[in-house]
Amino acid sequence: MLKAYLNRVDESVDQTLGYLTLYDGLKKVFDCVTLELPYEHNMAMVSSIPKGSYKVSHRYSEKYKNHLIVDDVPNRRYILIHHGNFNTDTRGCILVGYRFAQINGDSLLDITASRRTLSDLLESTNGKGFELIIS
């Protein structure tokens, strides 16, 4: 069974940075960095989602193509795991990337190689959903 752990390590008034690690049983199969909005009482479009355990499944849309959706978030809909580099690219979703870096000169850390990282994450799941545990 696939399980992913999202460890949020740095939260500011502008954003939340973290590390996501995907396991198949005891074997680590993928890891990356994450970028989210800060926690603002789970308000839609302006907040990251609450800590907890969620089911994640594959999804396709014209905008993001192949990506992931976090199911059963209380009082929220369409929480996605998708590509993006800056805190302005997320409206409550989880962005994944290869590493943290200063890209756009706004003094906030961004994430790099997001499209490639998302593709690698999707490949690592072999089309299966997984449990996401956020701490």
CSV table of C-alpha atoms in Angstrom, one decimal:
chain,number,residue,atom,x,y,z
A,1,MET,CA,0.0,0.0,0.0
A,2,LEU,CA,1.3,3.4,-0.9
A,3,LYS,CA,1.6,6.1,1.8
A,4,ALA,CA,2.9,9.6,1.5
A,5,TYR,CA,4.0,11.8,4.4
A,6,LEU,CA,4.0,15.6,4.0
A,7,ASN,CA,6.1,17.2,6.7
A,8,ARG,CA,5.5,20.9,6.8
A,9,VAL,CA,8.8,22.5,8.0
A,10,ASP,CA,8.5,26.3,7.5
A,11,GLU,CA,5.4,28.4,7.6
A,12,SER,CA,5.4,32.1,7.1
A,13,VAL,CA,2.6,34.6,6.5
A,14,ASP,CA,3.1,34.1,2.8
A,15,GLN,CA,3.6,30.3,2.4
A,16,THR,CA,4.3,26.9,3.8
A,17,LEU,CA,7.3,24.8,2.7
A,18,GLY,CA,7.5,21.0,3.2
A,19,TYR,CA,8.9,17.7,2.2
A,20,LEU,CA,6.8,14.9,0.7
A,21,THR,CA,8.0,11.3,0.9
A,22,LEU,CA,6.2,8.4,-0.8
A,23,TYR,CA,6.5,4.8,0.5
A,24,ASP,CA,5.5,1.5,-0.8
A,25,GLY,CA,5.4,-0.5,2.4
A,26,LEU,CA,8.7,0.2,4.1
A,27,LYS,CA,10.5,1.1,0.8
A,28,LYS,CA,10.9,4.8,0.0
A,29,VAL,CA,9.9,5.3,-3.7
A,30,PHE,CA,9.9,9.0,-4.2
A,31,ASP,CA,10.6,12.3,-2.4
A,32,CYS,CA,10.2,16.0,-3.3
A,33,VAL,CA,9.7,19.4,-1.8
A,34,THR,CA,6.2,21.1,-1.5
A,35,LEU,CA,4.9,24.6,-1.5
A,36,GLU,CA,1.5,25.6,0.0
A,37,LEU,CA,-0.3,28.6,1.3
A,38,PRO,CA,-0.1,29.3,5.1
A,39,TYR,CA,-2.8,27.8,7.2
A,40,GLU,CA,-5.7,30.2,7.5
A,41,HIS,CA,-8.4,28.1,9.2
A,42,ASN,CA,-9.0,26.0,6.1
A,43,MET,CA,-10.6,28.8,4.2
A,44,ALA,CA,-11.0,28.1,0.5
A,45,MET,CA,-8.6,29.7,-1.9
A,46,VAL,CA,-6.4,31.2,0.8
A,47,SER,CA,-5.4,28.4,3.1
A,48,SER,CA,-3.5,25.1,3.1
A,49,ILE,CA,-5.6,22.2,4.3
A,50,PRO,CA,-5.6,20.9,7.9
A,51,LYS,CA,-3.1,18.4,9.2
A,52,GLY,CA,-4.5,14.9,9.0
A,53,SER,CA,-4.9,11.8,6.8
A,54,TYR,CA,-6.4,12.0,3.3
A,55,LYS,CA,-7.0,9.7,0.3
A,56,VAL,CA,-5.3,10.9,-2.9
A,57,SER,CA,-6.3,9.7,-6.4
A,58,HIS,CA,-5.3,10.4,-10.0
A,59,ARG,CA,-7.2,13.1,-11.9
A,60,TYR,CA,-7.0,14.8,-15.3
A,61,SER,CA,-8.1,18.3,-16.3
A,62,GLU,CA,-7.4,20.5,-19.3
A,63,LYS,CA,-5.6,23.1,-17.1
A,64,TYR,CA,-3.2,20.7,-15.2
A,65,LYS,CA,-3.4,17.6,-17.4
A,66,ASN,CA,-2.4,14.6,-15.3
A,67,HIS,CA,-2.3,15.4,-11.6
A,68,LEU,CA,-3.6,14.3,-8.2
A,69,ILE,CA,-6.6,15.2,-6.1
A,70,VAL,CA,-6.8,15.1,-2.3
A,71,ASP,CA,-10.2,13.7,-1.4
A,72,ASP,CA,-12.5,14.3,1.6
A,73,VAL,CA,-10.9,17.5,2.8
A,74,PRO,CA,-13.5,19.0,5.3
A,75,ASN,CA,-15.4,21.9,3.8
A,76,ARG,CA,-13.2,22.1,0.7
A,77,ARG,CA,-13.3,20.8,-2.8
A,78,TYR,CA,-10.7,20.3,-5.6
A,79,ILE,CA,-7.6,20.3,-3.5
A,80,LEU,CA,-5.0,19.3,-6.0
A,81,ILE,CA,-1.4,18.2,-6.1
A,82,HIS,CA,-0.2,19.9,-9.3
A,83,HIS,CA,2.7,21.8,-10.9
A,84,GLY,CA,3.7,25.4,-10.1
A,85,ASN,CA,6.7,27.3,-8.9
A,86,PHE,CA,5.4,30.2,-6.7
A,87,ASN,CA,3.0,30.7,-3.8
A,88,THR,CA,0.8,32.6,-6.3
A,89,ASP,CA,0.4,29.4,-8.3
A,90,THR,CA,-1.6,27.7,-5.5
A,91,ARG,CA,-5.0,28.6,-4.2
A,92,GLY,CA,-5.0,26.1,-1.4
A,93,CYS,CA,-3.5,23.3,-3.4
A,94,ILE,CA,-0.1,21.5,-2.9
A,95,LEU,CA,2.7,22.2,-5.4
A,96,VAL,CA,5.5,19.8,-5.8
A,97,GLY,CA,9.1,20.5,-6.9
A,98,TYR,CA,12.6,19.2,-7.1
A,99,ARG,CA,14.2,21.7,-4.6
A,100,PHE,CA,13.7,25.1,-3.0
A,101,ALA,CA,15.3,28.1,-4.8
A,102,GLN,CA,15.0,31.8,-5.2
A,103,ILE,CA,13.5,32.2,-8.7
A,104,ASN,CA,11.5,35.4,-9.1
A,105,GLY,CA,13.4,37.8,-6.7
A,106,ASP,CA,10.5,38.4,-4.3
A,107,SER,CA,12.6,37.1,-1.3
A,108,LEU,CA,10.4,34.0,-0.9
A,109,LEU,CA,11.7,30.5,-1.7
A,110,ASP,CA,10.1,29.0,-4.7
A,111,ILE,CA,10.3,25.4,-6.0
A,112,THR,CA,12.0,24.2,-9.2
A,113,ALA,CA,11.3,21.6,-11.9
A,114,SER,CA,7.7,21.3,-10.8
A,115,ARG,CA,6.3,19.7,-14.0
A,116,ARG,CA,9.0,17.1,-14.0
A,117,THR,CA,8.6,16.4,-10.3
A,118,LEU,CA,4.9,16.0,-10.7
A,119,SER,CA,5.4,13.6,-13.6
A,120,ASP,CA,7.9,11.6,-11.6
A,121,LEU,CA,5.5,11.5,-8.6
A,122,LEU,CA,2.7,10.2,-10.9
A,123,GLU,CA,5.0,7.6,-12.4
A,124,SER,CA,6.0,6.5,-8.9
A,125,THR,CA,2.4,5.7,-8.0
A,126,ASN,CA,1.9,3.4,-11.0
A,127,GLY,CA,-1.6,4.8,-11.4
A,128,LYS,CA,-2.6,3.9,-7.9
A,129,GLY,CA,-4.0,6.3,-5.3
A,130,PHE,CA,-2.4,6.6,-1.9
A,131,GLU,CA,-2.9,7.8,1.6
A,132,LEU,CA,-1.5,11.2,2.4
A,133,ILE,CA,-0.5,12.0,6.0
A,134,ILE,CA,0.2,15.7,6.7
A,135,SER,CA,2.0,16.7,9.9
